[in-house]
Coordinates of C-alpha atoms in Angstrom, one line a residue:
M11 CA 43.0 -10.7 94.4
T12 CA 40.7 -8.3 96.3
S13 CA 37.0 -8.8 96.4
Q14 CA 34.6 -6.1 95.2
V15 CA 31.2 -4.9 96.2
S16 CA 28.6 -4.1 93.5
R17 CA 25.4 -2.0 93.8
T18 CA 22.9 -0.9 91.2
T19 CA 21.9 2.7 91.0
E20 CA 19.5 4.7 88.7
Q21 CA 19.5 8.3 87.8
A22 CA 16.6 10.3 86.7
D23 CA 17.6 10.0 83.0
G24 CA 18.2 6.3 83.4
T25 CA 21.8 6.5 82.3
V26 CA 23.5 4.9 85.3
V27 CA 22.9 1.2 85.3
G28 CA 25.4 0.0 87.9
E29 CA 28.4 0.7 90.1
Q30 CA 31.3 -1.4 91.5
R31 CA 33.3 -0.3 94.5
R32 CA 36.5 -2.0 95.4
P33 CA 37.8 -1.9 99.0
G34 CA 41.2 -0.7 99.9
G35 CA 41.0 2.7 98.3
V36 CA 40.8 1.5 94.7
K37 CA 38.5 3.7 92.6
A38 CA 34.9 2.9 91.9
V39 CA 33.7 2.0 88.4
R40 CA 30.3 3.1 87.4
R41 CA 28.4 1.5 84.5
L42 CA 26.4 3.7 82.2
D43 CA 24.3 2.9 79.1
R44 CA 25.3 6.0 77.3
V45 CA 27.3 9.3 77.6
I46 CA 27.7 12.5 75.6
I47 CA 31.2 14.2 75.7
R48 CA 32.1 17.5 74.2
F49 CA 35.7 18.6 73.7
A50 CA 36.1 22.4 73.3
G51 CA 38.9 24.8 72.9
D52 CA 40.6 27.2 70.4
S53 CA 40.7 26.1 66.8
G54 CA 44.4 25.5 67.3
D55 CA 44.0 23.3 70.3
G56 CA 43.5 20.1 68.4
M57 CA 39.9 19.4 69.5
Q58 CA 38.9 17.8 66.2
L59 CA 41.9 15.5 66.4
T60 CA 41.2 14.7 70.0
G61 CA 37.5 14.0 69.3
D62 CA 38.4 11.9 66.3
R63 CA 40.8 9.7 68.2
F64 CA 38.4 9.2 71.1
T65 CA 35.7 8.3 68.5
S66 CA 38.0 5.8 66.7
E67 CA 38.8 4.0 70.0
T68 CA 35.1 4.0 70.9
A69 CA 34.2 2.5 67.6
S70 CA 36.9 -0.2 68.0
F71 CA 35.5 -1.0 71.5
G72 CA 32.1 -1.8 69.9
N73 CA 29.9 1.1 71.1
D74 CA 27.3 2.6 68.8
L75 CA 28.1 6.3 68.3
S76 CA 27.3 9.5 66.6
T77 CA 29.5 12.6 66.3
L78 CA 29.1 16.4 65.7
P79 CA 32.3 18.3 64.9
N80 CA 31.8 22.0 65.1
F81 CA 34.5 24.5 64.1
P82 CA 35.1 28.0 62.8
A83 CA 35.3 28.8 59.1
E84 CA 38.6 30.7 59.5
I85 CA 41.8 28.7 59.0
R86 CA 43.2 30.3 62.2
A87 CA 40.3 31.9 64.1
P88 CA 41.2 34.5 66.7
A89 CA 42.6 32.7 69.8
G90 CA 40.7 33.0 73.0
T91 CA 37.5 34.4 71.5
L92 CA 34.0 33.0 71.3
P93 CA 34.0 32.9 67.5
G94 CA 37.3 31.0 67.6
V95 CA 35.9 28.1 69.7
S96 CA 36.2 24.6 68.1
S97 CA 34.3 21.7 69.5
F98 CA 33.7 18.0 69.0
Q99 CA 30.7 16.2 70.5
L100 CA 30.5 12.4 70.7
H101 CA 27.5 10.4 71.9
F102 CA 28.3 6.7 72.5
A103 CA 26.2 4.0 74.0
D104 CA 25.6 0.3 74.6
H105 CA 22.5 0.4 72.4
D106 CA 21.3 1.8 69.1
I107 CA 21.5 5.6 69.0
L108 CA 20.7 8.1 66.2
T109 CA 22.1 11.6 67.1
P110 CA 25.2 13.2 68.7
G111 CA 22.9 14.0 71.6
D112 CA 21.1 17.1 72.7
A113 CA 23.2 18.1 75.8
P114 CA 26.7 17.0 76.9
N115 CA 27.1 15.0 80.1
V116 CA 30.8 16.0 80.1
L117 CA 32.5 19.2 78.8
V118 CA 36.2 19.5 78.4
A119 CA 36.9 23.2 78.2
M120 CA 40.5 24.2 77.3
N121 CA 40.0 27.9 78.0
P122 CA 37.5 30.5 79.2
A123 CA 36.0 31.0 75.7
A124 CA 35.3 27.3 75.4
L125 CA 33.6 27.3 78.7
K126 CA 31.4 30.3 78.0
A127 CA 30.5 29.2 74.5
N128 CA 29.3 25.8 75.7
I129 CA 28.1 26.2 79.3
G130 CA 24.6 27.0 78.1
D131 CA 24.2 23.6 76.5
L132 CA 25.0 21.7 79.7
P133 CA 22.3 20.2 82.0
R134 CA 22.7 20.7 85.7
G135 CA 24.9 18.1 87.3
A136 CA 27.1 17.7 84.2
E137 CA 30.8 17.2 84.6
I138 CA 33.1 20.1 83.6
I139 CA 36.8 19.5 83.2
V140 CA 38.6 22.9 82.8
N141 CA 42.2 23.8 82.0
T142 CA 42.8 26.2 84.9
D143 CA 46.1 27.4 83.4
E144 CA 44.2 29.3 80.7
F145 CA 41.9 31.2 83.2
T146 CA 44.1 34.3 83.3
K147 CA 42.6 37.7 83.9
R148 CA 43.2 38.8 80.4
A149 CA 41.7 35.6 78.8
M150 CA 38.6 35.9 81.0
Q151 CA 38.1 39.6 80.2
K152 CA 38.4 38.8 76.5
V153 CA 35.1 36.8 76.6
G154 CA 33.3 39.0 79.2
Y155 CA 34.0 37.3 82.5
D156 CA 34.4 40.0 85.2
A157 CA 35.3 37.4 87.8
S158 CA 36.6 33.8 87.5
P159 CA 33.7 31.4 86.9
L160 CA 35.8 28.8 88.7
E161 CA 35.6 30.8 91.9
D162 CA 32.4 32.9 91.9
G163 CA 29.9 30.1 92.5
S164 CA 28.3 30.3 89.0
L165 CA 29.3 26.6 88.4
D166 CA 28.1 25.3 91.7
G167 CA 25.3 23.3 89.9
Y168 CA 27.9 21.3 88.0
S169 CA 30.5 18.7 88.9
L170 CA 33.7 20.8 88.4
H171 CA 37.1 19.3 87.9
P172 CA 39.8 22.1 87.7
V173 CA 42.9 20.6 86.1
P174 CA 46.1 22.5 85.2
L175 CA 46.3 20.7 81.9
T176 CA 49.0 22.9 80.4
T177 CA 51.3 22.8 83.5
L178 CA 50.9 19.0 83.8
T179 CA 51.7 18.5 80.1
V180 CA 54.8 20.7 80.3
E181 CA 55.9 18.9 83.4
A182 CA 55.4 15.5 81.7
L183 CA 57.5 16.6 78.7
K184 CA 60.4 18.3 80.6
E185 CA 62.8 15.5 79.6
F186 CA 62.3 16.3 75.9
D187 CA 64.2 18.9 74.0
L188 CA 61.1 21.1 73.5
T189 CA 60.4 24.7 74.2
R190 CA 57.5 25.5 76.5
K191 CA 55.3 26.5 73.6
E192 CA 56.1 23.3 71.7
A193 CA 55.3 21.2 74.8
E194 CA 52.0 23.0 75.4
R195 CA 50.8 21.8 72.0
S196 CA 50.5 18.3 73.4
K197 CA 47.9 19.3 76.1
N198 CA 45.1 17.9 73.9
M199 CA 46.8 14.5 74.1
F200 CA 47.0 14.8 77.9
A201 CA 43.2 15.5 77.9
L202 CA 42.6 12.6 75.6
G203 CA 44.6 10.3 77.9
L204 CA 42.6 11.5 80.9
L205 CA 39.2 10.9 79.2
S206 CA 40.4 7.6 77.9
W207 CA 41.0 6.5 81.5
M208 CA 37.7 7.9 82.7
Y209 CA 35.7 5.9 80.1
H210 CA 37.9 2.9 79.8
R211 CA 38.8 3.5 76.1
P212 CA 41.4 1.4 74.4
T213 CA 44.7 3.1 74.0
E214 CA 46.6 0.9 71.5
G215 CA 45.0 2.5 68.5
T216 CA 45.8 6.1 69.5
E217 CA 49.4 5.1 70.3
R218 CA 49.7 3.4 66.9
F219 CA 48.2 6.5 65.2
L220 CA 50.7 8.8 66.9
K221 CA 53.6 6.6 65.9
E222 CA 52.5 6.5 62.3
K223 CA 51.5 10.2 62.1
F224 CA 54.8 11.5 63.5
A225 CA 57.1 8.7 62.3
R226 CA 59.4 11.3 60.6
K227 CA 59.4 13.5 63.7
P228 CA 60.4 11.1 66.5
E229 CA 60.7 13.9 69.1
V230 CA 57.2 15.1 68.4
M231 CA 55.9 11.5 68.4
N232 CA 57.5 10.7 71.7
A233 CA 56.3 13.9 73.3
N234 CA 52.7 13.2 72.2
L235 CA 52.9 9.6 73.4
A236 CA 54.3 10.8 76.8
A237 CA 51.5 13.4 77.1
F238 CA 48.8 10.9 76.3
R239 CA 50.2 8.4 78.8
A240 CA 50.6 11.1 81.5
G241 CA 46.9 12.1 81.1
W242 CA 45.9 8.4 81.6
N243 CA 48.1 8.1 84.7
F244 CA 46.8 11.4 86.1
G245 CA 43.3 10.0 86.0
E246 CA 44.4 6.8 87.7
T247 CA 46.3 8.6 90.5
T248 CA 44.5 11.9 91.2
E249 CA 42.0 12.1 94.0
D250 CA 39.8 14.5 92.0
F251 CA 38.5 11.7 89.8
A252 CA 37.1 9.1 92.2
V253 CA 35.0 7.3 89.7
S254 CA 35.6 6.0 86.2
Y255 CA 32.9 4.8 83.8
E256 CA 32.2 1.8 81.7
I257 CA 29.8 1.8 78.7
A258 CA 29.5 -1.8 77.4
P259 CA 29.7 -2.6 73.7
A260 CA 26.5 -2.3 71.8
T261 CA 26.4 -6.1 71.1
T262 CA 22.6 -6.1 70.2
A263 CA 22.5 -2.9 68.1
F264 CA 24.1 -4.2 65.0
P265 CA 23.6 -7.0 62.5
V266 CA 26.4 -9.5 62.3
G267 CA 29.3 -8.2 60.2
T268 CA 32.6 -6.4 60.1
Y269 CA 32.3 -2.7 61.2
R270 CA 34.4 0.4 61.1
N271 CA 33.8 4.0 62.0
I272 CA 33.2 6.2 59.0
S273 CA 32.3 9.8 58.2
G274 CA 29.8 10.8 55.6
N275 CA 32.4 12.2 53.1
L276 CA 34.6 9.1 53.5
A277 CA 31.6 6.8 53.0
L278 CA 30.6 8.8 49.9
A279 CA 34.1 8.5 48.5
Y280 CA 34.1 4.8 49.0
G281 CA 30.7 4.5 47.5
L282 CA 31.9 6.3 44.3
V283 CA 34.9 3.9 44.0
A284 CA 32.6 0.9 44.6
A285 CA 30.2 2.2 41.9
S286 CA 33.0 2.6 39.4
R287 CA 34.1 -1.0 40.0
Q288 CA 30.6 -2.4 39.8
A289 CA 30.1 -0.5 36.6
D290 CA 33.5 -1.6 35.3
L291 CA 34.2 2.1 34.4
P292 CA 37.1 4.4 35.3
L293 CA 36.1 7.0 37.9
F294 CA 36.9 10.6 37.1
L295 CA 36.4 13.4 39.6
G296 CA 36.6 17.0 38.4
S297 CA 36.5 19.3 41.4
Y298 CA 37.4 22.6 43.0
P299 CA 38.2 22.6 46.7
I300 CA 35.3 23.9 48.9
T301 CA 34.2 23.3 52.5
P302 CA 32.7 20.9 53.4
A303 CA 33.2 18.8 50.2
S304 CA 37.0 18.9 49.9
D305 CA 37.6 15.7 51.8
I306 CA 36.0 13.7 49.0
L307 CA 38.7 15.0 46.6
H308 CA 41.4 14.3 49.1
E309 CA 40.2 10.8 49.6
L310 CA 39.7 9.8 46.0
S311 CA 43.1 11.1 45.1
K312 CA 44.5 8.2 47.1
H313 CA 42.9 5.5 45.0
K314 CA 44.6 5.5 41.7
N315 CA 45.0 1.8 42.1
F316 CA 41.3 1.5 41.5
G317 CA 41.4 3.5 38.3
V318 CA 40.4 6.7 39.9
R319 CA 41.5 10.0 38.3
T320 CA 41.2 13.2 40.2
F321 CA 41.5 16.7 38.7
Q322 CA 41.7 19.7 40.9
A323 CA 40.5 22.4 38.6
E324 CA 41.1 26.1 38.7
D325 CA 37.4 26.9 39.4
E326 CA 34.0 25.2 39.8
I327 CA 33.1 25.7 36.1
A328 CA 36.3 24.0 34.9
G329 CA 35.7 21.1 37.4
I330 CA 32.3 20.2 36.1
G331 CA 33.4 20.9 32.5
A332 CA 36.2 18.3 32.8
A333 CA 33.8 15.9 34.4
L334 CA 31.3 16.2 31.6
G335 CA 34.0 15.7 29.1
A336 CA 35.0 12.5 31.0
A337 CA 31.4 11.3 30.9
F338 CA 31.4 11.8 27.1
G339 CA 34.6 9.7 27.0
G340 CA 33.0 6.8 28.8
S341 CA 34.0 7.4 32.5
L342 CA 31.8 7.4 35.6
A343 CA 32.1 11.1 36.0
V344 CA 31.7 13.1 39.2
T345 CA 32.0 16.7 40.4
T346 CA 31.8 17.6 44.1
T347 CA 31.0 21.0 45.6
S348 CA 28.8 22.9 48.1
G349 CA 25.9 25.3 47.5
P350 CA 27.8 28.3 46.0
G351 CA 29.6 25.9 43.6
V352 CA 26.3 24.4 42.4
A353 CA 25.3 27.9 41.3
L354 CA 28.5 28.2 39.2
K355 CA 28.0 24.7 37.8
A356 CA 24.4 25.3 36.8
E357 CA 25.0 26.0 33.1
T358 CA 27.1 22.8 32.6
V359 CA 24.5 20.7 34.5
G360 CA 22.0 22.1 31.9
L361 CA 24.4 21.0 29.1
A362 CA 24.6 17.5 30.6
V363 CA 20.7 17.4 30.6
S364 CA 20.8 18.4 26.9
L365 CA 23.6 15.9 26.0
E366 CA 21.9 13.2 28.2
L367 CA 25.1 11.9 29.6
P368 CA 25.6 10.3 33.1
L369 CA 27.1 12.8 35.6
L370 CA 27.1 12.8 39.4
V371 CA 26.9 16.3 40.9
V372 CA 27.5 15.9 44.7
D373 CA 26.4 18.9 46.8
I374 CA 27.6 18.9 50.4
Q375 CA 25.2 21.5 51.6
R376 CA 26.2 24.3 54.0
G377 CA 24.7 27.5 55.4
G378 CA 24.0 30.1 52.8
P379 CA 23.4 32.3 50.8
S380 CA 26.6 33.2 49.1
T381 CA 29.6 32.0 51.1
G382 CA 27.3 32.0 54.2
L383 CA 28.4 29.6 56.9
P384 CA 31.1 27.4 55.4
T385 CA 31.5 25.1 58.3
K386 CA 27.9 24.9 59.5
T387 CA 25.2 22.6 58.2
E388 CA 22.0 23.4 56.3
Q389 CA 19.7 21.6 53.8
A390 CA 18.6 24.6 51.8
D391 CA 19.8 23.6 48.3
L392 CA 16.8 21.4 47.5
L393 CA 15.0 23.9 45.3
Q394 CA 18.3 24.9 43.7
A395 CA 18.9 21.2 42.9
M396 CA 15.4 20.9 41.5
Y397 CA 15.1 24.1 39.5
G398 CA 18.4 25.9 39.5
R399 CA 19.0 25.9 35.7
N400 CA 17.6 27.8 32.8
G401 CA 14.8 26.2 30.8
E402 CA 13.1 22.9 31.5
A403 CA 16.2 20.9 32.7
P404 CA 14.9 18.2 35.1
V405 CA 17.4 16.1 37.0
P406 CA 17.0 13.3 39.6
V407 CA 17.7 14.3 43.2
I408 CA 18.6 11.9 46.0
A409 CA 19.7 12.4 49.6
P410 CA 21.5 10.1 52.1
R411 CA 20.1 10.1 55.7
T412 CA 23.1 9.1 57.8
P413 CA 26.9 9.3 57.4
A414 CA 27.1 5.5 56.6
D415 CA 24.2 5.8 54.2
C416 CA 26.3 8.1 52.0
F417 CA 27.9 4.9 50.7
D418 CA 24.6 3.5 49.5
A419 CA 23.4 6.9 48.2
A420 CA 26.5 7.1 46.0
L421 CA 25.7 3.7 44.5
E422 CA 22.1 4.7 43.9
A423 CA 23.1 7.9 42.3
A424 CA 25.4 6.1 39.9
R425 CA 22.7 3.5 39.1
I426 CA 20.3 6.2 38.0
A427 CA 22.9 8.2 36.1
L428 CA 24.1 5.2 34.2
T429 CA 20.8 3.6 33.5
Y430 CA 18.9 6.7 32.4
R431 CA 21.9 8.7 30.9
T432 CA 21.3 11.8 33.0
P433 CA 23.1 14.0 35.5
V434 CA 22.0 13.3 39.1
M435 CA 22.1 15.6 42.1
L436 CA 23.2 14.0 45.3
L437 CA 22.4 16.2 48.4
S438 CA 24.5 15.5 51.5
D439 CA 25.3 18.2 54.0
G440 CA 27.9 19.3 56.5
Y441 CA 26.3 17.4 59.4
L442 CA 26.6 14.1 57.5
A443 CA 29.9 14.9 55.8
N444 CA 31.8 15.6 59.1
G445 CA 29.8 13.4 61.4
S446 CA 30.6 9.7 61.8
E447 CA 29.0 6.4 62.9
P448 CA 29.7 2.7 62.7
W449 CA 29.3 1.2 59.2
R450 CA 29.0 -2.4 58.3
I451 CA 31.3 -3.2 55.4
P452 CA 29.2 -4.8 52.7
E453 CA 30.1 -8.1 51.0
L454 CA 30.8 -7.7 47.3
T455 CA 27.8 -9.9 46.5
E456 CA 25.5 -7.3 48.1
L457 CA 26.6 -4.5 45.7
P458 CA 24.4 -3.8 42.6
D459 CA 25.6 -4.7 39.1
L460 CA 26.0 -1.3 37.4
R461 CA 27.6 -2.5 34.2
V462 CA 26.4 -0.7 31.0
Q463 CA 26.5 -1.5 27.3
F464 CA 28.1 1.1 25.1
A465 CA 26.8 1.5 21.6
Q466 CA 28.6 -0.9 19.3
G467 CA 27.3 0.0 15.8
P468 CA 24.3 1.3 13.7
N469 CA 21.0 1.3 15.5
H470 CA 18.6 2.6 12.9
T471 CA 17.6 1.7 9.3
L472 CA 16.6 4.5 6.9
D473 CA 13.8 4.1 4.4
D474 CA 16.3 3.2 1.7
G475 CA 17.7 0.4 3.8
T476 CA 20.9 2.2 4.9
E477 CA 22.0 1.4 8.5
V478 CA 23.0 4.4 10.5
F479 CA 23.7 5.5 14.1
W480 CA 21.1 7.7 15.7
P481 CA 22.5 9.2 18.9
Y482 CA 19.1 10.1 20.3
K483 CA 17.2 6.9 19.5
R484 CA 15.9 5.8 22.9
D485 CA 15.5 2.7 24.9
P486 CA 11.7 2.1 25.0
Q487 CA 11.8 1.2 28.7
T488 CA 14.1 3.9 30.2
L489 CA 14.0 6.5 27.4
A490 CA 17.8 6.6 27.7
R491 CA 19.8 7.4 24.6
P492 CA 22.8 5.2 23.5
W493 CA 26.2 6.0 25.0
A494 CA 28.8 6.1 22.2
I495 CA 32.5 6.3 23.0
P496 CA 34.2 8.9 20.9
G497 CA 36.4 7.4 18.2
T498 CA 34.2 4.3 17.7
P499 CA 34.1 3.8 13.9
G500 CA 30.6 4.5 12.5
L501 CA 29.3 6.2 15.6
E502 CA 30.3 9.7 14.8
H503 CA 27.7 12.2 16.1
R504 CA 27.2 15.8 16.8
I505 CA 27.0 17.2 20.4
G506 CA 26.4 20.6 21.8
G507 CA 24.0 22.7 23.8
I508 CA 21.6 23.7 21.0
E509 CA 18.4 21.7 20.8
K510 CA 18.7 18.4 18.9
Q511 CA 16.4 16.7 16.5
D512 CA 14.7 13.6 17.9
G513 CA 16.6 10.6 16.9
T514 CA 19.3 12.1 14.7
G515 CA 20.7 14.6 17.1
N516 CA 21.0 17.2 14.4
I517 CA 20.5 20.8 15.3
S518 CA 16.8 21.7 15.3
Y519 CA 14.9 24.9 15.8
D520 CA 11.6 23.3 15.0
P521 CA 9.0 24.3 17.6
A522 CA 7.2 20.9 17.6
N523 CA 10.5 19.1 17.9
H524 CA 11.5 21.2 20.9
D525 CA 8.2 20.6 22.6
F526 CA 8.7 16.9 22.0
M527 CA 12.2 16.8 23.3
V528 CA 11.4 18.8 26.4
R529 CA 8.5 16.5 27.3
T530 CA 10.6 13.4 26.5
R531 CA 13.4 14.5 28.8
Q532 CA 10.9 15.2 31.6
A533 CA 9.2 11.8 31.0
K534 CA 12.6 10.1 31.3
I535 CA 13.1 11.6 34.8
D536 CA 9.5 10.9 35.8
G537 CA 9.8 7.3 34.7
I538 CA 12.9 6.5 36.9
D539 CA 12.3 3.4 38.9
V540 CA 12.6 4.3 42.6
P541 CA 11.4 2.2 45.6
D542 CA 8.1 3.0 47.3
I543 CA 8.5 5.0 50.5
E544 CA 8.2 2.9 53.6
V545 CA 6.1 4.1 56.6
D546 CA 6.8 3.3 60.2
D547 CA 3.4 3.3 61.9
P548 CA 2.9 0.6 64.5
D549 CA 0.0 2.3 66.3
G550 CA -2.3 3.5 63.5
A551 CA -1.4 7.2 64.0
R552 CA -3.2 10.2 62.5
T553 CA -0.1 12.3 62.3
L554 CA 2.8 11.6 59.9
V555 CA 6.3 13.2 60.2
L556 CA 8.0 13.3 56.8
G557 CA 11.7 14.0 56.5
W558 CA 14.6 13.9 54.0
G559 CA 18.3 13.9 54.3
S560 CA 20.1 14.3 57.6
T561 CA 17.0 15.1 59.6
Y562 CA 16.5 11.3 59.8
G563 CA 18.4 10.9 63.1
P564 CA 16.8 13.7 65.1
I565 CA 13.3 12.8 63.7
T566 CA 13.7 9.1 64.5
A567 CA 15.0 9.9 68.0
A568 CA 12.1 12.3 68.6
V569 CA 9.6 9.7 67.4
R570 CA 11.0 7.1 69.7
R571 CA 10.6 9.5 72.7
L572 CA 7.0 10.3 71.8
R573 CA 6.1 6.6 71.4
R574 CA 7.7 5.8 74.8
A575 CA 5.5 8.5 76.2
G576 CA 2.4 6.8 74.8
E577 CA 1.9 9.1 71.7
A578 CA 0.9 7.7 68.3
I579 CA 2.9 9.1 65.5
A580 CA 4.0 7.7 62.1
Q581 CA 7.3 8.4 60.3
A582 CA 8.5 8.3 56.7
H583 CA 11.7 9.4 55.2
L584 CA 12.5 10.3 51.6
R585 CA 15.7 9.4 49.8
H586 CA 14.4 10.1 46.3
L587 CA 13.3 13.7 45.9
N588 CA 12.9 13.7 42.2
P589 CA 11.1 11.8 41.2
F590 CA 9.1 11.2 44.3
P591 CA 8.2 7.5 45.1
R592 CA 5.0 6.4 43.3
N593 CA 3.1 5.7 46.5
L594 CA 3.9 9.0 48.2
G595 CA 0.6 10.7 47.4
A596 CA -1.4 7.8 48.7
V597 CA 0.7 7.7 51.9
L598 CA 0.3 11.4 52.5
G599 CA -3.5 11.1 51.9
G600 CA -3.8 8.5 54.7
Y601 CA -3.0 11.0 57.5
D602 CA -4.9 13.9 59.0
K603 CA -1.7 15.9 59.6
V604 CA 1.7 15.9 57.9
V605 CA 4.6 17.6 59.6
I606 CA 7.9 18.2 57.7
P607 CA 10.9 19.3 59.7
E608 CA 13.7 20.8 57.6
M609 CA 16.9 22.8 58.1
N610 CA 15.6 25.4 55.7
L611 CA 12.4 27.6 55.5
G612 CA 10.2 24.8 54.1
Q613 CA 11.5 23.7 50.7
L614 CA 10.3 20.1 50.7
A615 CA 7.0 21.3 52.2
T616 CA 6.6 23.7 49.3
L617 CA 7.1 20.8 46.8
I618 CA 4.7 18.5 48.7
R619 CA 2.0 21.2 48.9
A620 CA 2.4 22.0 45.2
K621 CA 2.4 18.4 43.9
Y622 CA -0.1 16.7 46.2
L623 CA -2.2 19.6 47.5
V624 CA -1.5 18.4 51.0
D625 CA -1.6 21.0 53.8
A626 CA 1.8 20.0 55.1
H627 CA 3.0 21.8 58.2
S628 CA 6.6 23.0 58.2
Y629 CA 8.9 23.0 61.2
N630 CA 12.1 24.8 60.3
Q631 CA 15.5 25.7 61.7
V632 CA 18.3 27.5 60.0
N633 CA 20.9 28.2 62.7
G634 CA 23.7 26.1 61.2
M635 CA 23.1 23.2 63.7
P636 CA 21.1 20.0 63.4
F637 CA 17.8 19.6 65.2
K638 CA 17.8 18.4 68.8
A639 CA 15.6 15.4 69.5
E640 CA 13.9 16.9 72.5
Q641 CA 13.1 20.1 70.6
L642 CA 11.6 18.1 67.7
A643 CA 9.7 15.8 70.1
E644 CA 8.0 18.9 71.7
A645 CA 7.1 20.3 68.3
L646 CA 5.7 17.0 67.1
K647 CA 3.7 16.5 70.3
E648 CA 2.1 19.9 69.8
A649 CA 1.2 19.0 66.2
I650 CA -0.4 15.7 67.4
H651 CA -2.7 17.6 69.8
D652 CA -3.3 20.8 67.9

């Protein structure tokens, strides 16, 4: 067994923590504390699959991680063009991290378009692995390269690794009965194998995945396995990659428990199933496919064994109509969509407010208006969720802050809907939906008891002593009306969109009754029990940064940077947006400055200014991408010293 020599090194960014060099020509292994990798290529190159597999192996290894998939809206975007570039960014580390990272340390570019679309994000010194086979004159001209960037010196500031990925893949698969075009499709697996070698990722999970995915196509399965192994062997044997890298598991970043990698949409689907089991109610999803919410429908359709029923409706209106009908019938009812779909569902949400039935309306926000940017993220539906209905139709609004938190947000939305008999808006977004992170699987004893009591019989006595059922006689604590299952003897009652008489539920046009019912419905929402907002302020700061939804990761990362630099800044993050936490006004009043970063033009800031008369400062971005931590840190530093 050969001996080895170790030495510790340190880069300017502190990412290199050690290096081992073995004598006898064996390659060195450098230890890092974190790395950011971006896979990029045509939308047909399998970059999302490649990134997902690398992420799964990284999660199984025990690193903390955060991902940012980014892909075109077109099903088959134009090949070799800048708009057709698909990418997947993964940040993984041996410690707690919060974002997919600001700038990649490594770019895998499958063609000239991928290089050009992403080179501007790379810091000097970053590693670039390019598929040289795709750098033909025609392909380069298509994206505006007059000369090859691999030869004109424009990449001299980077560590460039030219690799003929396509040729190597075809060569590795020559024993299989495949055409050249069919063999070329496996080049993403070759790249995955190479990166798996470079960063010491486990390979068993990917091989098992390929065997299961292509079990009915053994030739394709064997070709992909061969390409994956060839990529790993290429890294081991080529002289171009003299160093491989180790990032130790994040052993101190997580509480003790069983973990898995999870995306926001998957966590939300699991949360809905858990809520239905905790409520002892069947789960019904009425939905129409729409990016980026469709994955929830796909996932829930797999869980009929848990009493889940999914209905793919002909349009958004039918989807929520069916869900509301299921709520009337005694199910935990859900409808999922994105911003344009919320607009179509608005009338039925108003009907649910009038009927006072529990209904979860899940909005996975995306760039708008109209169809807008279907695959890009935004959090610009807050005011729509708050006010996007005719009349006074208040609904609770909650928002998860991380992909894993979507599980808990689903449970909380169900708690509010079932307890207070109201539709609830749950605002996730594309960044959370498609992004992923480690999630600790909770114990059953940690989940809330969501069981409800249906109406069983008469609940009101008339002056003449007759016992009757009043469908709008309210619980004095929650102001919720009874939930009566259709067909229950003696509980027959009238429903519909026309205003109801207090108590009886009979149609009423009485002005005083309408005023009373409007105020009562508002009081029910205002009285919802939500936790106080928690403030992270270790230094007695005078500036507070307030966020909501998916800005949590970038804001927290920026706050950490500022504190390491000696700045005093406080942080608070809202889950409940209607009603606001009871102590929010007092919290805001305790600071000289309040800064609210949002991926919109200042919607939460508008609500905060209106309700609390606080001169909240907006910091806004609507480019379809999440905030970068460095960008936010600079903006917050300016706010502190302004």
